[in-house]
Tab-separated table of C-alpha atoms in Angstrom:
chain	number	residue	atom	x	y	z
A	176	MET	CA	-23.267	-23.191	-2.955
A	177	SER	CA	-26.463	-20.044	-2.208
A	178	GLN	CA	-29.280	-20.305	-0.754
A	179	TRP	CA	-30.732	-17.313	-1.969
A	180	ASN	CA	-34.023	-17.635	-4.217
A	181	LYS	CA	-34.317	-16.877	-7.606
A	182	VAL	CA	-36.546	-14.108	-9.193
A	183	LYS	CA	-37.759	-13.354	-12.814
A	184	LEU	CA	-37.329	-10.006	-14.269
A	185	LYS	CA	-40.776	-9.258	-15.323
A	186	ASP	CA	-41.370	-9.419	-11.476
A	187	CYS	CA	-38.993	-7.087	-10.464
A	188	CYS	CA	-39.336	-4.701	-13.964
A	189	ILE	CA	-40.987	-1.952	-14.674
A	190	LYS	CA	-39.595	-2.124	-18.152
A	191	ILE	CA	-38.447	-4.630	-20.553
A	192	GLY	CA	-38.426	-4.143	-24.554
A	193	SER	CA	-36.249	-2.835	-27.210
A	194	GLY	CA	-35.374	-0.273	-29.372
A	195	ALA	CA	-36.111	1.079	-32.362
A	196	THR	CA	-34.757	2.582	-35.981
A	197	PRO	CA	-35.290	6.149	-36.194
A	198	LYS	CA	-37.048	6.881	-39.439
A	199	GLY	CA	-35.450	9.069	-42.089
A	200	GLY	CA	-32.137	7.583	-43.462
A	201	SER	CA	-29.266	9.348	-42.543
A	202	THR	CA	-30.752	12.483	-42.830
A	203	VAL	CA	-31.228	12.470	-38.742
A	204	TYR	CA	-28.031	10.881	-37.912
A	205	ILE	CA	-25.649	14.773	-36.974
A	206	GLU	CA	-22.798	15.243	-35.641
A	207	SER	CA	-23.951	15.896	-31.880
A	208	GLY	CA	-27.793	15.979	-30.409
A	209	ILE	CA	-29.885	12.878	-29.313
A	210	SER	CA	-27.974	9.872	-28.089
A	211	LEU	CA	-28.221	7.171	-30.316
A	212	ILE	CA	-27.379	4.298	-28.447
A	213	ARG	CA	-26.289	0.888	-30.314
A	214	SER	CA	-24.459	-2.533	-29.880
A	215	GLN	CA	-21.176	-1.254	-30.880
A	216	ASN	CA	-21.572	0.851	-27.682
A	217	ILE	CA	-21.893	-2.073	-25.703
A	218	TYR	CA	-19.530	-4.404	-23.386
A	219	ASN	CA	-19.863	-6.083	-20.434
A	220	LEU	CA	-19.876	-3.471	-18.001
A	221	PHE	CA	-17.895	-1.310	-20.162
A	222	PHE	CA	-19.507	1.810	-22.253
A	223	ASP	CA	-18.085	2.122	-25.669
A	224	TYR	CA	-17.914	6.102	-26.593
A	225	ASN	CA	-16.213	5.346	-29.621
A	226	GLY	CA	-18.936	5.661	-32.945
A	227	LEU	CA	-21.913	7.325	-30.701
A	228	ALA	CA	-24.592	8.283	-32.569
A	229	HIS	CA	-26.584	11.112	-32.259
A	230	ILE	CA	-30.019	11.914	-34.005
A	231	THR	CA	-31.971	14.998	-34.756
A	232	ASN	CA	-35.074	16.305	-32.356
A	233	ASP	CA	-37.662	15.222	-34.364
A	234	ALA	CA	-36.644	11.988	-35.197
A	235	ALA	CA	-35.707	11.643	-31.524
A	236	LYS	CA	-39.573	12.301	-30.749
A	237	LYS	CA	-40.712	9.275	-32.732
A	238	LEU	CA	-38.569	7.383	-30.440
A	239	ASP	CA	-39.613	8.499	-27.235
A	240	ASN	CA	-41.014	4.631	-26.309
A	241	VAL	CA	-37.567	3.916	-26.153
A	242	THR	CA	-36.207	6.336	-24.408
A	243	VAL	CA	-33.381	4.787	-22.075
A	244	TYR	CA	-32.244	6.408	-18.409
A	245	ALA	CA	-29.970	6.746	-15.679
A	246	ASN	CA	-29.301	2.795	-14.403
A	247	ASP	CA	-30.789	1.216	-16.908
A	248	VAL	CA	-29.309	-1.838	-17.969
A	249	LEU	CA	-28.611	-2.498	-21.572
A	250	ILE	CA	-28.626	-6.040	-23.541
A	251	ASN	CA	-27.908	-6.951	-27.181
A	252	ILE	CA	-30.157	-8.843	-28.631
A	253	THR	CA	-28.667	-9.921	-31.799
A	254	GLY	CA	-25.374	-10.140	-34.098
A	255	ASP	CA	-22.170	-11.268	-32.874
A	256	SER	CA	-22.189	-9.386	-29.941
A	257	VAL	CA	-25.810	-11.186	-28.262
A	258	ALA	CA	-26.154	-10.970	-24.643
A	259	ARG	CA	-23.369	-8.146	-23.619
A	260	THR	CA	-24.941	-5.799	-21.022
A	261	CYS	CA	-24.162	-2.487	-19.741
A	262	ILE	CA	-25.683	0.421	-17.352
A	263	VAL	CA	-26.455	3.236	-19.380
A	264	PRO	CA	-23.807	6.508	-18.064
A	265	LYS	CA	-25.337	9.055	-17.131
A	266	ASP	CA	-23.282	10.968	-19.392
A	267	VAL	CA	-24.573	9.812	-22.644
A	268	LEU	CA	-28.144	11.204	-21.938
A	269	PRO	CA	-31.168	12.003	-23.355
A	270	ALA	CA	-30.769	9.300	-25.687
A	271	ARG	CA	-32.154	6.365	-27.409
A	272	VAL	CA	-31.628	2.946	-28.415
A	273	ASN	CA	-31.812	0.857	-31.733
A	274	GLN	CA	-33.840	-2.211	-32.471
A	275	HIS	CA	-30.946	-4.038	-31.797
A	276	VAL	CA	-30.965	-3.023	-27.854
A	277	SER	CA	-33.207	-4.016	-25.152
A	278	ILE	CA	-33.997	-1.879	-22.131
A	279	ILE	CA	-34.423	-3.395	-18.618
A	280	ARG	CA	-35.972	-0.875	-16.187
A	281	THR	CA	-35.791	-2.358	-13.263
A	282	ASP	CA	-37.777	-1.993	-9.826
A	283	ASN	CA	-35.855	0.128	-7.773
A	284	ASN	CA	-37.724	-1.377	-4.526
A	285	VAL	CA	-36.813	-4.707	-5.479
A	286	LEU	CA	-33.757	-4.952	-7.705
A	287	ASP	CA	-30.770	-2.915	-7.920
A	288	ALA	CA	-30.367	-2.612	-11.636
A	289	HIS	CA	-26.078	-2.267	-10.711
A	290	TYR	CA	-26.165	-5.715	-9.240
A	291	LEU	CA	-28.863	-6.780	-12.112
A	292	ASN	CA	-26.034	-5.342	-14.522
A	293	TYR	CA	-23.489	-8.233	-12.992
A	294	CYS	CA	-25.633	-10.382	-12.599
A	295	LEU	CA	-26.429	-10.979	-16.365
A	296	ALA	CA	-22.279	-10.409	-17.362
A	297	SER	CA	-21.646	-13.221	-14.733
A	298	PRO	CA	-19.954	-16.798	-16.665
A	299	PHE	CA	-23.477	-18.609	-16.234
A	300	MET	CA	-25.691	-15.920	-16.904
A	301	GLN	CA	-23.948	-15.143	-20.105
A	302	ALA	CA	-23.749	-19.271	-21.080
A	303	TYR	CA	-27.619	-19.453	-20.636
A	304	MET	CA	-28.510	-16.393	-22.504
A	305	LEU	CA	-25.639	-16.608	-25.700
A	306	GLY	CA	-27.494	-20.832	-25.926
A	307	LEU	CA	-30.985	-18.761	-26.004
A	308	ALA	CA	-30.003	-17.113	-29.073
A	309	VAL	CA	-27.756	-19.760	-31.087
A	310	GLY	CA	-29.640	-21.775	-33.820
A	311	ARG	CA	-32.665	-19.899	-34.077
A	312	GLY	CA	-33.103	-20.520	-37.824
A	313	THR	CA	-32.040	-17.555	-38.330
A	314	SER	CA	-28.319	-16.595	-40.033
A	315	ARG	CA	-28.113	-14.097	-36.396
A	316	ASN	CA	-28.158	-14.559	-32.825
A	317	ALA	CA	-31.106	-13.663	-31.372
A	318	MET	CA	-32.666	-12.596	-27.606
A	319	THR	CA	-36.503	-11.621	-27.895
A	320	LYS	CA	-38.403	-9.776	-25.085
A	321	ASN	CA	-40.452	-12.581	-24.127
A	322	MET	CA	-37.102	-15.244	-23.271
A	323	ILE	CA	-35.554	-12.041	-21.436
A	324	GLU	CA	-38.700	-11.423	-19.277
A	325	GLU	CA	-38.504	-15.555	-18.118
A	326	PHE	CA	-34.883	-14.896	-17.445
A	327	GLU	CA	-34.586	-16.001	-13.254
A	328	ILE	CA	-31.640	-14.213	-11.360
A	329	PRO	CA	-30.128	-15.018	-7.855
A	330	TYR	CA	-31.812	-13.069	-5.222
A	331	PRO	CA	-30.998	-11.666	-1.976
A	332	PRO	CA	-32.490	-9.543	0.132
A	333	LEU	CA	-32.102	-6.284	-1.730
A	334	GLN	CA	-28.986	-4.975	1.197
A	335	THR	CA	-26.942	-7.130	0.155
A	336	GLN	CA	-27.496	-6.693	-3.720
A	337	HIS	CA	-26.239	-3.042	-3.002
A	338	LYS	CA	-23.430	-4.430	-1.112
A	339	ILE	CA	-22.794	-7.305	-3.906
A	340	ALA	CA	-22.882	-4.859	-6.777
A	341	ASP	CA	-21.079	-1.759	-4.635
A	342	ILE	CA	-17.826	-4.163	-4.334
A	343	LEU	CA	-17.297	-5.233	-8.101
A	344	SER	CA	-18.207	-0.932	-8.979
A	345	ARG	CA	-14.981	-0.316	-6.687
A	346	TYR	CA	-13.308	-1.996	-9.835
A	347	ASP	CA	-14.659	-0.441	-12.904
A	348	ALA	CA	-14.288	2.547	-10.975
A	349	LEU	CA	-10.867	1.706	-11.485
A	350	ILE	CA	-10.943	0.730	-15.096
A	351	GLU	CA	-13.126	3.728	-15.748
A	352	ASN	CA	-10.671	6.212	-14.154
A	353	TYR	CA	-7.585	4.130	-16.330
A	354	GLN	CA	-9.864	4.636	-19.189
A	355	LYS	CA	-10.227	8.351	-18.906
A	356	GLN	CA	-6.666	8.411	-18.175
A	357	ILE	CA	-5.865	6.868	-21.866
A	358	LYS	CA	-8.949	8.500	-23.731
A	359	LEU	CA	-5.949	12.021	-22.398
A	360	LEU	CA	-2.537	10.067	-23.495
A	361	GLU	CA	-4.335	9.387	-27.303
A	362	GLU	CA	-5.526	13.231	-27.126
A	363	ALA	CA	-1.568	14.660	-26.381
A	364	ALA	CA	-0.473	12.281	-29.033
A	365	GLN	CA	-2.921	12.910	-31.565
A	366	ARG	CA	-2.929	16.687	-30.979
A	367	LEU	CA	0.575	16.536	-31.358
A	368	TYR	CA	0.652	14.633	-34.504
A	369	LYS	CA	-1.446	17.320	-36.193
A	370	GLU	CA	0.608	20.619	-34.745
A	371	TRP	CA	3.991	19.050	-36.335
A	372	PHE	CA	2.512	16.498	-39.461
A	373	VAL	CA	-0.290	18.351	-40.665
A	374	ASP	CA	-0.236	22.196	-39.113
A	375	LEU	CA	3.556	21.706	-40.145
A	376	ARG	CA	3.757	23.715	-36.740
A	377	PHE	CA	6.937	21.650	-35.390
A	378	PRO	CA	10.253	21.892	-33.701
A	379	GLY	CA	11.817	24.685	-35.877
A	380	TYR	CA	9.554	25.331	-38.069
A	381	GLU	CA	10.150	29.115	-37.639
A	382	ASN	CA	13.582	29.128	-39.511
A	383	THR	CA	12.365	25.880	-42.391
A	384	GLN	CA	11.673	26.713	-45.975
A	385	ILE	CA	8.674	25.737	-47.341
A	386	VAL	CA	9.075	24.432	-51.402
A	387	ASP	CA	6.452	23.201	-53.079
A	388	GLY	CA	4.067	23.148	-49.906
A	389	ILE	CA	6.686	21.163	-48.236
A	390	PRO	CA	9.222	21.930	-45.594
A	391	GLU	CA	12.709	21.803	-46.588
A	392	GLY	CA	14.252	18.779	-45.383
A	393	TRP	CA	11.199	15.767	-45.878
A	394	GLU	CA	9.119	13.555	-48.159
A	395	ARG	CA	6.111	12.711	-49.728
A	396	LYS	CA	6.259	9.244	-49.861
A	397	SER	CA	4.021	6.431	-50.109
A	398	ILE	CA	3.128	4.378	-47.047
A	399	SER	CA	4.331	1.335	-47.654
A	400	ASP	CA	8.239	3.154	-47.555
A	401	ILE	CA	7.965	2.922	-44.190
A	402	ILE	CA	5.250	0.816	-42.950
A	403	ASN	CA	4.956	-2.549	-43.725
A	404	LEU	CA	1.316	-3.843	-43.722
A	405	GLN	CA	1.264	-7.013	-43.292
A	406	SER	CA	-1.890	-9.326	-43.956
A	407	GLY	CA	-3.670	-11.803	-41.716
A	408	TYR	CA	-3.602	-16.138	-41.994
A	409	ALA	CA	-6.720	-17.787	-43.734
A	410	PHE	CA	-7.677	-19.614	-40.615
A	411	LYS	CA	-10.098	-22.850	-40.717
A	412	ASN	CA	-12.664	-22.186	-38.947
A	413	SER	CA	-13.137	-26.522	-38.530
A	414	THR	CA	-9.982	-26.303	-36.093
A	415	PHE	CA	-11.648	-23.768	-33.777
A	416	ASP	CA	-12.235	-24.559	-30.276
A	417	LYS	CA	-14.390	-23.045	-27.413
A	418	LYS	CA	-10.932	-23.396	-25.751
A	419	GLY	CA	-7.341	-23.051	-26.828
A	420	LYS	CA	-4.444	-21.999	-26.166
A	421	TYR	CA	-3.997	-19.285	-28.882
A	422	LYS	CA	-6.462	-17.109	-29.613
A	423	ILE	CA	-7.850	-15.786	-33.035
A	424	VAL	CA	-7.949	-11.940	-33.595
A	425	THR	CA	-10.683	-10.552	-36.318
A	426	ILE	CA	-12.035	-7.746	-37.683
A	427	LYS	CA	-14.048	-8.017	-34.400
A	428	ASN	CA	-11.338	-7.264	-32.207
A	429	VAL	CA	-10.986	-4.814	-33.658
A	430	LYS	CA	-12.593	-1.226	-32.426
A	431	ASP	CA	-12.371	2.344	-32.567
A	432	GLY	CA	-8.631	2.495	-30.489
A	433	PHE	CA	-10.102	-0.456	-28.485
A	434	PHE	CA	-9.006	-3.865	-28.905
A	435	ASP	CA	-10.838	-6.287	-27.960
A	436	GLY	CA	-9.547	-9.338	-26.823
A	437	ASN	CA	-12.117	-11.837	-25.447
A	438	ASN	CA	-14.525	-12.335	-27.350
A	439	VAL	CA	-12.416	-14.549	-29.712
A	440	SER	CA	-11.980	-18.324	-31.501
A	441	TYR	CA	-9.619	-21.079	-29.938
A	442	ILE	CA	-7.075	-22.683	-31.687
A	443	ASN	CA	-4.704	-25.510	-30.007
A	444	SER	CA	-1.645	-25.519	-32.312
A	445	ILE	CA	-0.273	-23.084	-34.498
A	446	PRO	CA	-0.449	-24.324	-38.563
A	447	SER	CA	2.944	-24.113	-40.283
A	448	LYS	CA	1.662	-22.462	-43.132
A	449	MET	CA	1.239	-19.507	-41.243
A	450	PRO	CA	3.947	-16.651	-41.339
A	451	THR	CA	5.637	-15.254	-38.264
A	452	HIS	CA	4.228	-12.210	-38.331
A	453	CYS	CA	0.650	-13.160	-37.607
A	454	ILE	CA	1.900	-14.181	-33.552
A	455	LEU	CA	1.014	-11.144	-32.263
A	456	ASN	CA	2.553	-8.789	-28.858
A	457	SER	CA	1.376	-6.148	-26.337
A	458	GLY	CA	1.731	-2.868	-28.571
A	459	ASP	CA	1.069	-4.232	-32.169
A	460	ILE	CA	-0.974	-2.198	-34.100
A	461	LEU	CA	-4.278	-3.590	-36.232
A	462	LEU	CA	-5.966	-2.434	-38.887
A	463	SER	CA	-9.356	-3.736	-40.306
A	464	LEU	CA	-9.427	-4.298	-43.396
A	465	THR	CA	-13.198	-4.924	-43.780
A	466	GLY	CA	-16.619	-4.068	-42.958
A	467	ASN	CA	-15.875	-1.056	-40.792
A	468	VAL	CA	-12.984	-0.397	-42.558
A	469	GLY	CA	-10.053	1.141	-40.675
A	470	ARG	CA	-10.680	1.399	-37.689
A	471	VAL	CA	-7.528	1.122	-35.557
A	472	CYS	CA	-6.220	-0.224	-32.622
A	473	MET	CA	-2.680	-2.093	-30.753
A	474	VAL	CA	-2.864	-5.431	-29.393
A	475	ILE	CA	-3.303	-5.770	-25.382
A	476	GLY	CA	-2.204	-9.311	-24.336
A	477	LYS	CA	-0.699	-12.312	-25.514
A	478	ASN	CA	-0.752	-15.320	-27.124
A	479	TYR	CA	-3.175	-13.634	-30.124
A	480	LEU	CA	-2.895	-14.699	-33.419
A	481	LEU	CA	-3.400	-12.605	-36.779
A	482	ASN	CA	-6.795	-14.072	-38.746
A	483	GLN	CA	-7.034	-12.823	-42.583
A	484	ARG	CA	-8.882	-9.204	-43.310
A	485	VAL	CA	-6.779	-7.486	-40.377
A	486	ALA	CA	-3.829	-6.115	-41.279
A	487	LYS	CA	-0.647	-5.662	-39.013
A	488	LEU	CA	1.245	-1.848	-38.960
A	489	LYS	CA	5.500	-2.512	-38.591
A	490	SER	CA	7.562	0.168	-38.901
A	491	ALA	CA	10.381	1.599	-37.514
A	492	TYR	CA	8.243	4.393	-36.544
A	493	THR	CA	5.364	2.770	-34.091
A	494	ALA	CA	3.896	6.277	-32.688
A	495	TYR	CA	3.633	7.930	-35.892
A	496	THR	CA	2.400	4.988	-37.316
A	497	TYR	CA	-0.604	4.963	-34.590
A	498	CYS	CA	-1.131	8.494	-34.615
A	499	LEU	CA	-0.962	8.212	-38.504
A	500	PHE	CA	-3.522	5.799	-38.677
A	501	ARG	CA	-5.797	7.100	-36.024
A	502	SER	CA	-6.545	9.804	-37.682
A	503	LYS	CA	-9.439	11.506	-39.205
A	504	ASP	CA	-7.782	12.482	-42.505
A	505	MET	CA	-6.571	8.856	-43.331
A	506	TYR	CA	-9.798	7.549	-41.822
A	507	ASP	CA	-11.614	9.206	-44.222
A	508	GLU	CA	-8.687	8.650	-47.504
A	509	ILE	CA	-9.311	4.251	-46.693
A	510	ASN	CA	-12.292	4.811	-46.555
A	511	ASN	CA	-12.873	5.754	-50.347
A	512	LEU	CA	-10.312	3.703	-51.202
A	513	ALA	CA	-12.469	0.844	-49.967
A	514	ASN	CA	-15.000	-1.011	-52.232
A	515	GLY	CA	-18.110	-3.700	-52.124
A	516	VAL	CA	-21.614	-4.354	-52.589
A	517	ALA	CA	-21.804	-6.388	-49.608
A	518	GLN	CA	-19.498	-5.355	-47.882
A	519	GLN	CA	-16.636	-2.661	-47.365
A	520	ASN	CA	-13.429	-4.443	-48.551
A	521	VAL	CA	-9.153	-2.610	-48.883
A	522	SER	CA	-6.533	-3.391	-50.084
A	523	PRO	CA	-3.109	-3.023	-48.092
A	524	ILE	CA	-1.578	-2.411	-51.555
A	525	ARG	CA	-3.943	0.386	-52.710
A	526	ILE	CA	-3.323	1.445	-48.920
A	527	GLY	CA	-0.005	1.204	-48.871
A	528	GLU	CA	0.454	3.426	-52.186
A	529	LEU	CA	-1.003	6.187	-50.517
A	530	LYS	CA	0.850	9.492	-50.001
A	531	ILE	CA	2.006	10.614	-46.338
A	532	LEU	CA	4.469	13.381	-45.582
A	533	VAL	CA	7.556	12.197	-43.708
A	534	ALA	CA	9.739	14.675	-42.460
A	535	ASN	CA	13.355	14.701	-42.106
A	536	ASP	CA	14.989	12.123	-39.115
A	537	VAL	CA	15.702	14.800	-36.475
A	538	ILE	CA	11.727	16.057	-36.453
A	539	MET	CA	10.760	12.012	-37.079
A	540	ASN	CA	12.612	10.678	-34.389
A	541	LEU	CA	11.922	13.508	-31.702
A	542	PHE	CA	8.672	12.643	-32.310
A	543	GLU	CA	9.251	8.841	-31.871
A	544	LYS	CA	10.564	9.932	-28.453
A	545	ILE	CA	7.889	12.543	-27.250
A	546	THR	CA	4.603	10.665	-28.527
A	547	GLY	CA	6.339	6.786	-27.724
A	548	ASN	CA	6.248	7.632	-24.345
A	549	TYR	CA	2.529	8.222	-24.719
A	550	ILE	CA	2.164	4.589	-26.439
A	551	SER	CA	4.676	3.342	-23.673
A	552	ASN	CA	1.870	5.128	-20.891
A	553	ILE	CA	-1.304	3.598	-23.450
A	554	LEU	CA	-0.336	0.048	-22.930
A	555	GLN	CA	0.868	-0.198	-19.301
A	556	ILE	CA	-1.866	1.401	-18.432
A	557	ASN	CA	-4.032	-1.255	-20.333
A	558	HIS	CA	-1.860	-4.339	-18.535
A	559	GLN	CA	-3.476	-2.420	-15.230
A	560	ILE	CA	-6.714	-2.908	-16.628
A	561	CYS	CA	-6.114	-5.746	-17.874
A	562	LEU	CA	-5.524	-6.882	-13.897
A	563	LEU	CA	-8.095	-5.141	-12.334
A	564	THR	CA	-11.346	-6.916	-14.423
A	565	GLU	CA	-9.674	-10.338	-14.835
A	566	ALA	CA	-9.290	-9.868	-11.083
A	567	ARG	CA	-13.225	-8.498	-11.083
A	568	ASP	CA	-14.573	-10.980	-12.719
A	569	ARG	CA	-12.905	-14.084	-11.085
A	570	LEU	CA	-14.376	-11.717	-8.007
A	571	LEU	CA	-18.017	-12.124	-9.817
A	572	PRO	CA	-19.513	-15.615	-9.458
A	573	LYS	CA	-18.377	-16.062	-6.007
A	574	LEU	CA	-20.358	-13.119	-4.792
A	575	MET	CA	-23.495	-14.138	-7.272
A	576	ASN	CA	-23.884	-17.769	-5.913
A	577	GLY	CA	-22.789	-16.868	-2.741
A	578	GLU	CA	-19.413	-18.404	-2.038
A	579	ILE	CA	-18.296	-14.766	-0.876
A	580	ILE	CA	-20.585	-13.723	1.889
A	581	VAL	CA	-20.813	-9.822	2.630
């Protein structure tokens, strides 16, 4: 075990504090402007750009005291995602953070920010933070500024901190490169979908007649005619465990184009009444039906089971289905269907009744062939990301406790 000393964060940081809510309600949010980082953007060692909000310059000026800079460390301090941590990426600046996120700015002369980020993401610190956050007399998990200031972390010499951060960052650099490849493939798939099925510039469109606004041989059909929306199973919370063979996928695991396979509950055996379609495989397409409705992602990995309020989309046209439900038009339509005062929710039956434009078999099959290659590559790259993440996460605690000397 390491002989390193420990240090409290308040003794090696120049800022520890939480963000704030922009004043002015929905009017301060705009398409592009000053970034507002929220808890949904923060995953352990990973910044999720999906859902990154932007606010006006006037709103940002009122939040100058919660300005973040490159290499600031961010921690989620409330809710289900409490304790998740990441580094502020340069390409979101200038930026502010909201009240659910804490800013930690290290003194670079004594503490490497990237080392701190990896330290906070280590299994020991994650367990420690989650233990602090749970059971504080409220319905939401929470951490306070005072708690964070008192965190004690292993404190090797600064040069050793640099080396540890450098070793682990090589994995993250590869992961980031793979994520960029996925983004390009996603964009290519969506461009082709829009070109063929929205702009109607499909192969042979020049010689195809338009009848009642529809290319000849095409049809307007209900979604349920070609896509089966299969609902999840209502697992009993009493059967959940911290460990187990099977992982339960809920709405919190379905992000916008991103599958979060880590933040799960476990179960040891499959209930006898659970439909077989709730056994998930890599590549299965999921749709959130409650809360942030309309979010779509593909399952990555195995031994996942589908919980209620999430639907699996099953179709002979997998690539078309994925592109259809990832399109902004479909997202907007689903959200228009959503209802509920406290929490939005939408019925799979109502989604199935929505009308879509379906091409003839030749065009549909050609689209599947071309775009299916994009989807297949996305799945393969995601598999590589999982392997790299697992390797990094195995190495991380060994470096942090001094088991591996650098």
